[in-house]
Amino acid sequence: MSPMIMKLQRHCIWLMTFLLAIPACAFGQEKHYYQTDFPKEEFAERRAKIFEKIGKNAIAVVQGAKGTADFNVFRQSNEFYYLTGLETPHAYLVLDGRTQRTSVYLPHRDAGREANEGKILSAEDDLLIKELTGIDQIRSIEQLSLDLVGKGLLRPPPPMLYTPLSPAETGTDSRDELLNEQARVSSNPWDGLPSKEARFRELLNLRAPQFEIRDLSQVLDALRNIKSKKEIEVIRRATEIAGLAIIEAMRSTEAGVYEYQLDAAAKYVFYMHGSRADGYASIIGGGTNAYLGHYFRKTDKLKDGDLVLMDYAPDYHYYTSDVTRMWPVNGKYTKGQIALTEYILAYRDALIKYVRPGVTSDFVLDSAAKDMELYLVGKTFENAAHLKAVKEALKFRGHFQHPVGMAVHDVGQVRGVKLEPGMVFTIDPMIWIHEEKLYVRIEDVVVVTADGAENLSAFVPSTVEDIERTMTEKGLIQFRPAATLPLKK
């Protein structure tokens, strides 16, 4: 073989090796992110339940969240994430009841944005997305209108079209607060913009008036009300992180510390354990600030002799928790504070004792109140106002609170219905002593099991002895106190 031929062969081998390496390099640069908490089979099961609820003469359309116009990290809406696990902005999900097939509509690849942020799953990733999610078809956004026409309007009668009409949660918000804010906006004569959901319904009516629009929110709410084993695992993790954060705040508490510094200590724990952000704005109030139900300013110094309340949980993998504890700023309870704290703890335990499948919140509240009537026999309190407050608490119905899950005030219903395994909610006994502007409560996250209930936050110190012992330990604020500002040069 001539030297020239051998040289050509070596060149061909090198060229082939180089060309084969290009796809591998490109694939290495195309590292994608997709959630790992749930298998695709669980998302498919959730979508199958939607098909079952809407029937075979209907389609469902679910909007994803819009993109961020600033430097905030994008967070998908809870509903869209619940059905797909996808975190691409401006996405749509269509479930066709007649064919039992699902389609996702995504923007095209934005190479410039990916150069800054990394890979974003787009319409061009159809094979990858199908493999990750189990969704049948991936399309681009501009094809949605044509597909809606083809799915129902070319061969009448058109199917019903279901879409969520309630405001979508996208982080620290909950349905109740979103609805309240929507009402405030609509009453503002200088604003009054419709919600994203109202605008989408308006567009559907304008572009395809043949569809009969129905609300999908109630269907999704009912599904989200019962948590799967995998969901409970994530909520348990969020609760563990919330509890560790509160413990760190207990350790860091002393007179002179600011409320916002306890928030900082808790945030450190959140981020150290992989949380995205807050599940809701922290409620941290010392003294009479705790009397305000959702005090959030956190600007005051903690005072010797006061109690401080902390209600806080992270946004962890699209789920949160809701844990509250109160403790003495100086690390030692007074006699009067002990009596109130022990009453609240006894009430908490009495409520959880009666939680089980098949009973209602009224049964739990009524049964616990009877137990607490017996508890009060022979008990003494610091003054008449304290005794009056604990007796009034026996009639209060808010000790059994709200669902917890993807939002802190999660969708679904746990009051006025029979409890089922998989329901997750808060037990939240509380008292108001109006004469002193004193508020005392404890809040735990409970999951209904097959034969009873589990307190997911039981590990967080709550007794007088456990809290006082925890507060003898040094916290983050003592190990690394805030520097004096302005800094000296």
Short mmCIF file of C-alpha atoms in Angstrom, two decimals:
data_model
loop_
_atom_site.label_atom_id
_atom_site.label_comp_id
_atom_site.label_asym_id
_atom_site.label_seq_id
_atom_site.Cartn_x
_atom_site.Cartn_y
_atom_site.Cartn_z
CA MET A 1 0.00 0.00 0.00
CA SER A 2 1.43 3.37 -1.02
CA PRO A 3 2.20 6.06 1.58
CA MET A 4 -0.37 8.33 -0.08
CA ILE A 5 -3.18 5.76 0.34
CA MET A 6 -2.20 5.09 3.94
CA LYS A 7 -2.28 8.83 4.61
CA LEU A 8 -5.74 9.11 3.06
CA GLN A 9 -7.00 6.20 5.17
CA ARG A 10 -5.71 7.78 8.37
CA HIS A 11 -7.37 11.07 7.40
CA CYS A 12 -10.70 9.31 6.74
CA ILE A 13 -10.55 7.50 10.08
CA TRP A 14 -9.84 10.78 11.89
CA LEU A 15 -12.67 12.53 10.06
CA MET A 16 -15.17 9.77 10.87
CA THR A 17 -14.13 9.81 14.53
CA PHE A 18 -14.59 13.59 14.64
CA LEU A 19 -18.02 13.45 13.00
CA LEU A 20 -19.19 10.70 15.34
CA ALA A 21 -18.05 12.75 18.32
CA ILE A 22 -20.13 15.80 17.33
CA PRO A 23 -23.52 14.36 18.37
CA ALA A 24 -22.06 13.20 21.67
CA CYS A 25 -20.65 16.65 22.35
CA ALA A 26 -23.90 18.30 21.34
CA PHE A 27 -25.85 15.93 23.57
CA GLY A 28 -23.50 16.72 26.44
CA GLN A 29 -24.21 20.42 25.94
CA GLU A 30 -27.97 19.75 25.83
CA LYS A 31 -28.26 18.76 29.46
CA HIS A 32 -31.91 19.09 30.36
CA TYR A 33 -33.77 19.41 33.65
CA TYR A 34 -36.93 17.50 34.53
CA GLN A 35 -38.37 16.66 37.92
CA THR A 36 -37.43 13.37 39.64
CA ASP A 37 -40.04 13.17 42.40
CA PHE A 38 -42.73 11.41 40.38
CA PRO A 39 -42.58 8.68 37.72
CA LYS A 40 -44.28 9.42 34.39
CA GLU A 41 -46.84 6.75 35.25
CA GLU A 42 -48.14 8.92 38.10
CA PHE A 43 -48.66 11.89 35.79
CA ALA A 44 -50.40 9.59 33.31
CA GLU A 45 -52.69 8.34 36.09
CA ARG A 46 -53.61 11.91 37.00
CA ARG A 47 -54.45 12.71 33.39
CA ALA A 48 -56.48 9.50 33.13
CA LYS A 49 -58.61 10.70 36.04
CA ILE A 50 -59.27 13.93 34.14
CA PHE A 51 -60.47 11.89 31.15
CA GLU A 52 -62.74 9.89 33.44
CA LYS A 53 -64.29 13.07 34.90
CA ILE A 54 -64.86 15.04 31.69
CA GLY A 55 -66.22 12.11 29.65
CA LYS A 56 -65.75 11.16 26.00
CA ASN A 57 -67.48 14.16 24.47
CA ALA A 58 -65.17 16.76 25.94
CA ILE A 59 -61.68 18.19 25.71
CA ALA A 60 -59.70 19.91 28.45
CA VAL A 61 -57.21 22.73 27.97
CA VAL A 62 -54.84 23.75 30.76
CA GLN A 63 -52.64 26.84 30.53
CA GLY A 64 -49.16 26.90 31.97
CA ALA A 65 -47.66 29.96 33.63
CA LYS A 66 -46.37 32.89 31.63
CA GLY A 67 -42.65 33.58 31.49
CA THR A 68 -40.82 36.03 33.72
CA ALA A 69 -40.06 39.50 32.38
CA ASP A 70 -37.35 40.09 34.98
CA PHE A 71 -34.56 38.14 36.63
CA ASN A 72 -36.85 35.93 38.68
CA VAL A 73 -36.59 32.18 38.18
CA PHE A 74 -39.58 30.77 36.32
CA ARG A 75 -42.00 28.67 38.33
CA GLN A 76 -44.71 26.65 36.63
CA SER A 77 -48.34 26.89 37.73
CA ASN A 78 -49.34 24.17 40.17
CA GLU A 79 -52.08 22.77 37.93
CA PHE A 80 -49.87 22.41 34.86
CA TYR A 81 -47.03 20.92 36.88
CA TYR A 82 -49.44 18.51 38.60
CA LEU A 83 -50.43 17.05 35.21
CA THR A 84 -47.10 17.14 33.36
CA GLY A 85 -44.10 17.98 35.56
CA LEU A 86 -42.94 20.34 32.78
CA GLU A 87 -41.41 23.71 33.64
CA THR A 88 -41.49 25.50 30.30
CA PRO A 89 -43.20 28.92 30.18
CA HIS A 90 -46.18 29.61 27.90
CA ALA A 91 -47.18 25.95 27.60
CA TYR A 92 -50.62 24.41 27.03
CA LEU A 93 -51.93 20.93 27.71
CA VAL A 94 -54.86 19.46 25.75
CA LEU A 95 -56.63 16.28 26.80
CA ASP A 96 -58.96 14.89 24.13
CA GLY A 97 -61.69 12.83 25.79
CA ARG A 98 -62.72 11.16 22.53
CA THR A 99 -59.31 9.74 21.70
CA GLN A 100 -57.96 9.62 25.27
CA ARG A 101 -54.78 11.24 23.96
CA THR A 102 -52.82 14.14 25.44
CA SER A 103 -50.92 16.89 23.62
CA VAL A 104 -48.58 19.55 24.93
CA TYR A 105 -48.02 22.80 23.03
CA LEU A 106 -44.70 24.53 23.65
CA PRO A 107 -42.76 27.52 22.31
CA HIS A 108 -40.00 26.93 19.80
CA ARG A 109 -36.42 26.78 20.98
CA ASP A 110 -34.97 30.13 22.06
CA ALA A 111 -31.26 29.68 21.42
CA GLY A 112 -30.36 33.09 22.82
CA ARG A 113 -32.13 32.46 26.11
CA GLU A 114 -30.66 28.96 26.39
CA ALA A 115 -27.19 30.44 25.95
CA ASN A 116 -27.82 32.37 29.17
CA GLU A 117 -29.98 29.98 31.20
CA GLY A 118 -29.27 26.49 29.89
CA LYS A 119 -31.55 24.16 28.02
CA ILE A 120 -35.31 24.80 28.13
CA LEU A 121 -37.54 21.98 26.92
CA SER A 122 -39.26 23.18 23.74
CA ALA A 123 -41.36 21.98 20.81
CA GLU A 124 -38.19 20.69 19.15
CA ASP A 125 -37.67 18.19 22.01
CA ASP A 126 -40.70 16.09 21.15
CA LEU A 127 -39.06 12.67 21.50
CA LEU A 128 -37.36 13.56 24.77
CA ILE A 129 -40.54 15.05 26.28
CA LYS A 130 -42.60 12.04 25.26
CA GLU A 131 -40.10 9.79 27.00
CA LEU A 132 -40.01 11.91 30.14
CA THR A 133 -43.73 12.55 30.54
CA GLY A 134 -45.62 9.84 28.68
CA ILE A 135 -47.53 12.54 26.77
CA ASP A 136 -48.70 11.38 23.34
CA GLN A 137 -47.96 14.41 21.17
CA ILE A 138 -45.75 17.50 21.34
CA ARG A 139 -46.71 20.47 19.18
CA SER A 140 -45.77 24.14 18.84
CA ILE A 141 -48.01 26.88 20.26
CA GLU A 142 -49.16 28.23 16.88
CA GLN A 143 -50.74 24.85 16.09
CA LEU A 144 -53.13 25.02 19.07
CA SER A 145 -55.86 27.01 17.26
CA LEU A 146 -55.92 24.70 14.27
CA ASP A 147 -55.97 21.63 16.48
CA LEU A 148 -58.86 22.97 18.57
CA VAL A 149 -60.84 23.47 15.37
CA GLY A 150 -59.93 20.02 14.15
CA LYS A 151 -60.75 18.38 17.46
CA GLY A 152 -64.31 19.62 17.67
CA LEU A 153 -65.60 22.11 15.16
CA LEU A 154 -65.22 20.37 11.80
CA ARG A 155 -67.51 17.50 12.76
CA PRO A 156 -70.35 18.92 14.87
CA PRO A 157 -71.72 18.80 17.44
CA PRO A 158 -68.65 20.28 19.17
CA PRO A 159 -67.46 18.71 22.41
CA MET A 160 -67.56 20.58 25.69
CA LEU A 161 -64.33 22.39 26.50
CA TYR A 162 -63.09 22.31 30.08
CA THR A 163 -60.48 24.77 31.32
CA PRO A 164 -59.58 26.02 34.82
CA LEU A 165 -61.42 29.25 35.62
CA SER A 166 -59.99 29.74 39.12
CA PRO A 167 -56.71 31.67 39.40
CA ALA A 168 -53.60 29.50 39.10
CA GLU A 169 -51.06 29.37 41.94
CA THR A 170 -47.45 29.95 40.94
CA GLY A 171 -45.48 30.05 44.17
CA THR A 172 -46.19 31.77 47.45
CA ASP A 173 -49.83 32.36 46.52
CA SER A 174 -52.95 30.39 47.48
CA ARG A 175 -56.38 30.32 45.87
CA ASP A 176 -58.08 32.29 48.64
CA GLU A 177 -55.57 35.15 48.48
CA LEU A 178 -55.56 35.18 44.67
CA LEU A 179 -59.34 35.52 44.61
CA ASN A 180 -59.22 38.33 47.17
CA GLU A 181 -56.59 40.19 45.15
CA GLN A 182 -58.59 39.65 41.97
CA ALA A 183 -61.57 41.28 43.68
CA ARG A 184 -59.40 44.21 44.82
CA VAL A 185 -58.06 44.71 41.28
CA SER A 186 -61.52 44.62 39.72
CA SER A 187 -62.73 47.29 42.16
CA ASN A 188 -59.88 49.62 41.18
CA PRO A 189 -61.19 52.05 38.51
CA TRP A 190 -57.61 52.70 37.34
CA ASP A 191 -56.84 49.02 36.81
CA GLY A 192 -59.65 46.49 36.60
CA LEU A 193 -57.77 44.11 34.31
CA PRO A 194 -59.31 40.64 33.99
CA SER A 195 -57.48 37.60 35.31
CA LYS A 196 -55.39 35.43 33.01
CA GLU A 197 -58.10 32.77 33.20
CA ALA A 198 -60.86 35.25 32.36
CA ARG A 199 -58.85 36.51 29.40
CA PHE A 200 -58.29 32.96 28.14
CA ARG A 201 -62.00 32.21 28.36
CA GLU A 202 -62.72 35.42 26.47
CA LEU A 203 -60.31 34.40 23.71
CA LEU A 204 -61.88 30.95 23.47
CA ASN A 205 -65.33 32.52 23.11
CA LEU A 206 -64.06 34.95 20.47
CA ARG A 207 -62.18 32.40 18.39
CA ALA A 208 -64.30 29.30 18.89
CA PRO A 209 -67.75 30.33 20.18
CA GLN A 210 -69.13 26.91 19.32
CA PHE A 211 -67.50 25.40 22.40
CA GLU A 212 -69.49 25.20 25.61
CA ILE A 213 -66.96 26.28 28.24
CA ARG A 214 -66.97 24.50 31.57
CA ASP A 215 -64.78 24.91 34.66
CA LEU A 216 -62.04 22.32 35.14
CA SER A 217 -60.96 23.78 38.49
CA GLN A 218 -63.39 21.71 40.53
CA VAL A 219 -62.17 18.49 38.88
CA LEU A 220 -58.52 19.36 39.51
CA ASP A 221 -59.24 20.50 43.07
CA ALA A 222 -60.85 17.16 43.92
CA LEU A 223 -57.87 15.25 42.50
CA ARG A 224 -55.33 17.37 44.36
CA ASN A 225 -57.28 16.98 47.60
CA ILE A 226 -56.14 13.35 47.95
CA LYS A 227 -52.37 13.09 47.98
CA SER A 228 -50.51 10.09 46.58
CA LYS A 229 -47.76 8.29 48.50
CA LYS A 230 -45.17 10.15 46.44
CA GLU A 231 -46.81 13.50 47.16
CA ILE A 232 -46.88 12.75 50.88
CA GLU A 233 -43.16 11.95 50.71
CA VAL A 234 -42.47 15.41 49.25
CA ILE A 235 -44.76 17.13 51.78
CA ARG A 236 -43.02 15.20 54.56
CA ARG A 237 -39.68 16.50 53.29
CA ALA A 238 -41.01 20.07 53.13
CA THR A 239 -42.30 19.66 56.69
CA GLU A 240 -38.94 18.35 57.90
CA ILE A 241 -37.20 21.39 56.39
CA ALA A 242 -39.78 23.73 57.93
CA GLY A 243 -39.29 22.09 61.32
CA LEU A 244 -35.51 22.31 61.15
CA ALA A 245 -35.80 25.99 60.24
CA ILE A 246 -38.05 26.70 63.23
CA ILE A 247 -35.66 24.81 65.51
CA GLU A 248 -32.80 26.95 64.23
CA ALA A 249 -34.85 30.08 64.90
CA MET A 250 -35.54 28.87 68.46
CA ARG A 251 -31.82 28.45 69.07
CA SER A 252 -31.12 31.91 67.65
CA THR A 253 -33.72 33.72 69.75
CA GLU A 254 -32.74 36.13 72.50
CA ALA A 255 -33.74 39.62 73.55
CA GLY A 256 -32.50 42.20 71.06
CA VAL A 257 -32.62 39.92 68.04
CA TYR A 258 -34.80 41.29 65.23
CA GLU A 259 -37.77 39.37 63.88
CA TYR A 260 -36.24 39.50 60.39
CA GLN A 261 -33.08 37.84 61.70
CA LEU A 262 -35.11 34.76 62.68
CA ASP A 263 -36.43 34.80 59.12
CA ALA A 264 -32.84 34.85 57.86
CA ALA A 265 -31.85 31.88 60.03
CA ALA A 266 -34.82 29.90 58.71
CA LYS A 267 -34.08 30.80 55.10
CA TYR A 268 -30.54 29.46 55.51
CA VAL A 269 -31.98 26.09 56.48
CA PHE A 270 -34.44 26.19 53.57
CA TYR A 271 -31.77 26.76 50.96
CA MET A 272 -29.30 24.35 52.55
CA HIS A 273 -31.87 21.58 52.01
CA GLY A 274 -32.71 22.35 48.40
CA SER A 275 -35.79 24.54 48.72
CA ARG A 276 -36.57 26.89 45.86
CA ALA A 277 -37.87 29.70 48.06
CA ASP A 278 -40.60 30.44 50.61
CA GLY A 279 -43.84 28.50 50.53
CA TYR A 280 -45.39 31.72 51.83
CA ALA A 281 -44.17 34.91 53.46
CA SER A 282 -42.99 34.11 56.97
CA ILE A 283 -45.14 35.16 59.92
CA ILE A 284 -42.75 36.07 62.74
CA GLY A 285 -44.15 38.24 65.50
CA GLY A 286 -42.88 39.02 68.94
CA GLY A 287 -45.22 40.16 71.72
CA THR A 288 -48.38 41.86 70.46
CA ASN A 289 -47.25 41.53 66.82
CA ALA A 290 -48.29 37.88 67.04
CA TYR A 291 -51.84 39.10 67.75
CA LEU A 292 -52.04 40.10 64.06
CA GLY A 293 -52.98 36.91 62.23
CA HIS A 294 -50.68 37.38 59.22
CA TYR A 295 -48.09 39.85 60.47
CA PHE A 296 -45.29 39.93 57.90
CA ARG A 297 -43.23 43.10 58.39
CA LYS A 298 -40.72 41.53 60.81
CA THR A 299 -39.06 44.86 61.69
CA ASP A 300 -39.14 44.82 65.51
CA LYS A 301 -36.66 43.72 68.15
CA LEU A 302 -37.67 40.79 70.35
CA LYS A 303 -38.25 41.76 73.98
CA ASP A 304 -37.44 39.94 77.20
CA GLY A 305 -40.59 38.42 78.72
CA ASP A 306 -42.53 38.19 75.44
CA LEU A 307 -43.47 35.15 73.42
CA VAL A 308 -42.53 35.04 69.73
CA LEU A 309 -44.58 33.24 67.07
CA MET A 310 -43.11 31.71 63.92
CA ASP A 311 -45.22 30.29 61.07
CA TYR A 312 -43.08 29.34 58.08
CA ALA A 313 -42.40 26.65 55.48
CA PRO A 314 -40.46 26.34 52.20
CA ASP A 315 -41.42 25.90 48.58
CA TYR A 316 -39.82 22.50 48.12
CA HIS A 317 -40.21 20.79 44.73
CA TYR A 318 -43.60 22.50 44.19
CA TYR A 319 -44.95 21.46 47.62
CA THR A 320 -44.97 23.19 50.97
CA SER A 321 -45.98 22.68 54.59
CA ASP A 322 -47.42 24.85 57.38
CA VAL A 323 -45.84 24.64 60.84
CA THR A 324 -46.18 27.12 63.72
CA ARG A 325 -44.51 27.26 67.11
CA MET A 326 -44.32 29.88 69.87
CA TRP A 327 -41.57 30.24 72.45
CA PRO A 328 -40.31 32.67 75.10
CA VAL A 329 -37.79 35.25 73.90
CA ASN A 330 -35.61 34.77 77.00
CA GLY A 331 -35.78 30.96 76.86
CA LYS A 332 -37.90 30.52 80.00
CA TYR A 333 -41.68 30.41 80.25
CA THR A 334 -43.51 32.27 82.97
CA LYS A 335 -46.12 30.44 85.03
CA GLY A 336 -48.92 32.12 83.08
CA GLN A 337 -47.33 31.26 79.73
CA ILE A 338 -46.91 27.63 80.79
CA ALA A 339 -50.62 27.28 81.58
CA LEU A 340 -51.65 28.64 78.17
CA THR A 341 -49.04 26.64 76.26
CA GLU A 342 -49.99 23.38 77.95
CA TYR A 343 -53.66 24.06 77.20
CA ILE A 344 -52.89 24.58 73.49
CA LEU A 345 -50.78 21.40 73.37
CA ALA A 346 -53.50 19.36 75.04
CA TYR A 347 -56.00 20.73 72.52
CA ARG A 348 -53.67 19.82 69.63
CA ASP A 349 -53.33 16.24 70.88
CA ALA A 350 -57.08 15.92 71.48
CA LEU A 351 -57.87 17.04 67.94
CA ILE A 352 -55.38 14.69 66.28
CA LYS A 353 -56.63 11.78 68.39
CA TYR A 354 -60.01 11.87 66.65
CA VAL A 355 -58.75 12.26 63.06
CA ARG A 356 -59.41 9.10 61.02
CA PRO A 357 -61.10 8.06 57.76
CA GLY A 358 -64.88 8.30 57.64
CA VAL A 359 -65.35 11.08 60.22
CA THR A 360 -65.90 14.79 59.62
CA SER A 361 -64.16 17.88 60.93
CA ASP A 362 -67.25 18.59 63.05
CA PHE A 363 -66.87 15.21 64.75
CA VAL A 364 -63.20 15.92 65.44
CA LEU A 365 -63.90 19.40 66.82
CA ASP A 366 -66.85 18.34 68.96
CA SER A 367 -65.02 15.32 70.39
CA ALA A 368 -61.88 17.32 71.17
CA ALA A 369 -63.91 20.11 72.81
CA LYS A 370 -65.50 17.56 75.19
CA ASP A 371 -62.04 16.29 76.11
CA MET A 372 -60.87 19.84 76.76
CA GLU A 373 -63.85 20.54 79.03
CA LEU A 374 -62.59 17.70 81.21
CA TYR A 375 -59.02 19.02 80.91
CA LEU A 376 -60.08 22.38 82.36
CA VAL A 377 -61.50 20.84 85.51
CA GLY A 378 -59.21 21.92 88.36
CA LYS A 379 -56.89 23.95 86.08
CA THR A 380 -55.92 27.47 87.08
CA PHE A 381 -54.79 30.34 84.86
CA GLU A 382 -53.04 33.62 85.52
CA ASN A 383 -56.18 35.75 85.49
CA ALA A 384 -59.83 35.85 84.53
CA ALA A 385 -59.08 37.02 80.98
CA HIS A 386 -56.95 33.91 80.34
CA LEU A 387 -59.67 31.61 81.70
CA LYS A 388 -62.28 33.35 79.56
CA ALA A 389 -60.14 32.91 76.43
CA VAL A 390 -59.55 29.19 76.89
CA LYS A 391 -63.26 28.60 77.50
CA GLU A 392 -64.19 30.55 74.37
CA ALA A 393 -61.78 28.39 72.40
CA LEU A 394 -64.03 25.39 73.05
CA LYS A 395 -66.60 26.91 70.68
CA PHE A 396 -64.16 28.02 67.98
CA ARG A 397 -64.31 25.99 64.72
CA GLY A 398 -61.04 27.17 63.19
CA HIS A 399 -58.79 24.76 65.11
CA PHE A 400 -59.34 22.33 62.24
CA GLN A 401 -57.94 24.34 59.37
CA HIS A 402 -57.10 24.03 55.66
CA PRO A 403 -55.59 21.53 53.19
CA VAL A 404 -51.83 21.68 52.60
CA GLY A 405 -50.00 20.55 49.48
CA MET A 406 -48.82 22.46 46.43
CA ALA A 407 -50.07 25.63 48.15
CA VAL A 408 -50.09 26.42 51.85
CA HIS A 409 -53.85 27.00 51.70
CA ASP A 410 -54.24 24.20 49.20
CA VAL A 411 -57.24 23.59 46.99
CA GLY A 412 -59.75 20.92 47.94
CA GLN A 413 -61.99 20.46 50.92
CA VAL A 414 -61.40 18.88 54.32
CA ARG A 415 -64.12 20.55 56.36
CA GLY A 416 -67.72 19.46 56.02
CA VAL A 417 -66.80 16.22 54.20
CA LYS A 418 -65.81 12.76 55.36
CA LEU A 419 -62.07 12.42 55.79
CA GLU A 420 -60.21 10.05 53.46
CA PRO A 421 -56.71 8.54 53.52
CA GLY A 422 -54.31 10.88 51.73
CA MET A 423 -55.90 14.12 52.90
CA VAL A 424 -53.29 16.51 54.33
CA PHE A 425 -54.29 19.52 56.43
CA THR A 426 -53.39 21.58 59.48
CA ILE A 427 -54.51 21.20 63.06
CA ASP A 428 -54.23 24.70 64.47
CA PRO A 429 -55.57 25.29 68.02
CA MET A 430 -55.46 28.95 69.05
CA ILE A 431 -56.68 31.44 71.62
CA TRP A 432 -57.02 35.23 71.72
CA ILE A 433 -56.72 37.21 74.95
CA HIS A 434 -58.07 40.49 73.68
CA GLU A 435 -57.51 42.40 76.90
CA GLU A 436 -53.73 41.87 76.57
CA LYS A 437 -53.50 41.60 72.76
CA LEU A 438 -52.03 38.17 73.40
CA TYR A 439 -52.38 35.37 70.87
CA VAL A 440 -51.24 31.78 71.46
CA ARG A 441 -51.35 28.90 69.00
CA ILE A 442 -49.55 25.88 67.61
CA GLU A 443 -49.92 24.43 64.12
CA ASP A 444 -49.09 20.97 62.84
CA VAL A 445 -49.48 19.19 59.50
CA VAL A 446 -51.51 15.98 59.63
CA VAL A 447 -52.06 13.28 57.02
CA VAL A 448 -55.02 10.91 57.23
CA THR A 449 -53.82 7.29 57.17
CA ALA A 450 -55.71 4.04 56.65
CA ASP A 451 -56.70 3.83 60.32
CA GLY A 452 -55.94 7.19 61.90
CA ALA A 453 -53.61 10.14 61.39
CA GLU A 454 -49.91 10.98 61.39
CA ASN A 455 -48.55 14.28 62.63
CA LEU A 456 -45.80 15.05 60.11
CA SER A 457 -44.43 17.88 62.28
CA ALA A 458 -44.48 16.02 65.59
CA PHE A 459 -40.67 16.15 65.79
CA VAL A 460 -40.66 19.95 66.11
CA PRO A 461 -40.30 20.88 69.81
CA SER A 462 -43.64 21.91 71.28
CA THR A 463 -43.64 21.10 75.01
CA VAL A 464 -42.33 23.58 77.55
CA GLU A 465 -39.45 21.27 78.46
CA ASP A 466 -38.41 20.54 74.86
CA ILE A 467 -38.50 24.18 73.79
CA GLU A 468 -36.56 25.41 76.81
CA ARG A 469 -33.95 22.70 76.25
CA THR A 470 -33.64 23.59 72.55
CA MET A 471 -33.16 27.25 73.39
CA THR A 472 -30.09 26.50 75.53
CA GLU A 473 -28.24 25.67 72.29
CA LYS A 474 -26.54 28.41 70.27
CA GLY A 475 -28.06 29.28 66.93
CA LEU A 476 -26.81 30.67 63.64
CA ILE A 477 -27.28 34.26 64.72
CA GLN A 478 -24.96 33.78 67.70
CA PHE A 479 -22.31 31.93 65.66
CA ARG A 480 -22.34 34.52 62.89
CA PRO A 481 -23.99 37.75 64.12
CA ALA A 482 -24.84 40.57 61.77
CA ALA A 483 -22.01 43.00 61.14
CA THR A 484 -22.35 46.59 62.33
CA LEU A 485 -23.38 48.85 59.46
CA PRO A 486 -22.04 50.98 57.94
CA LEU A 487 -18.84 48.97 57.73
CA LYS A 488 -15.73 50.74 59.00
CA LYS A 489 -12.93 51.12 56.47
#
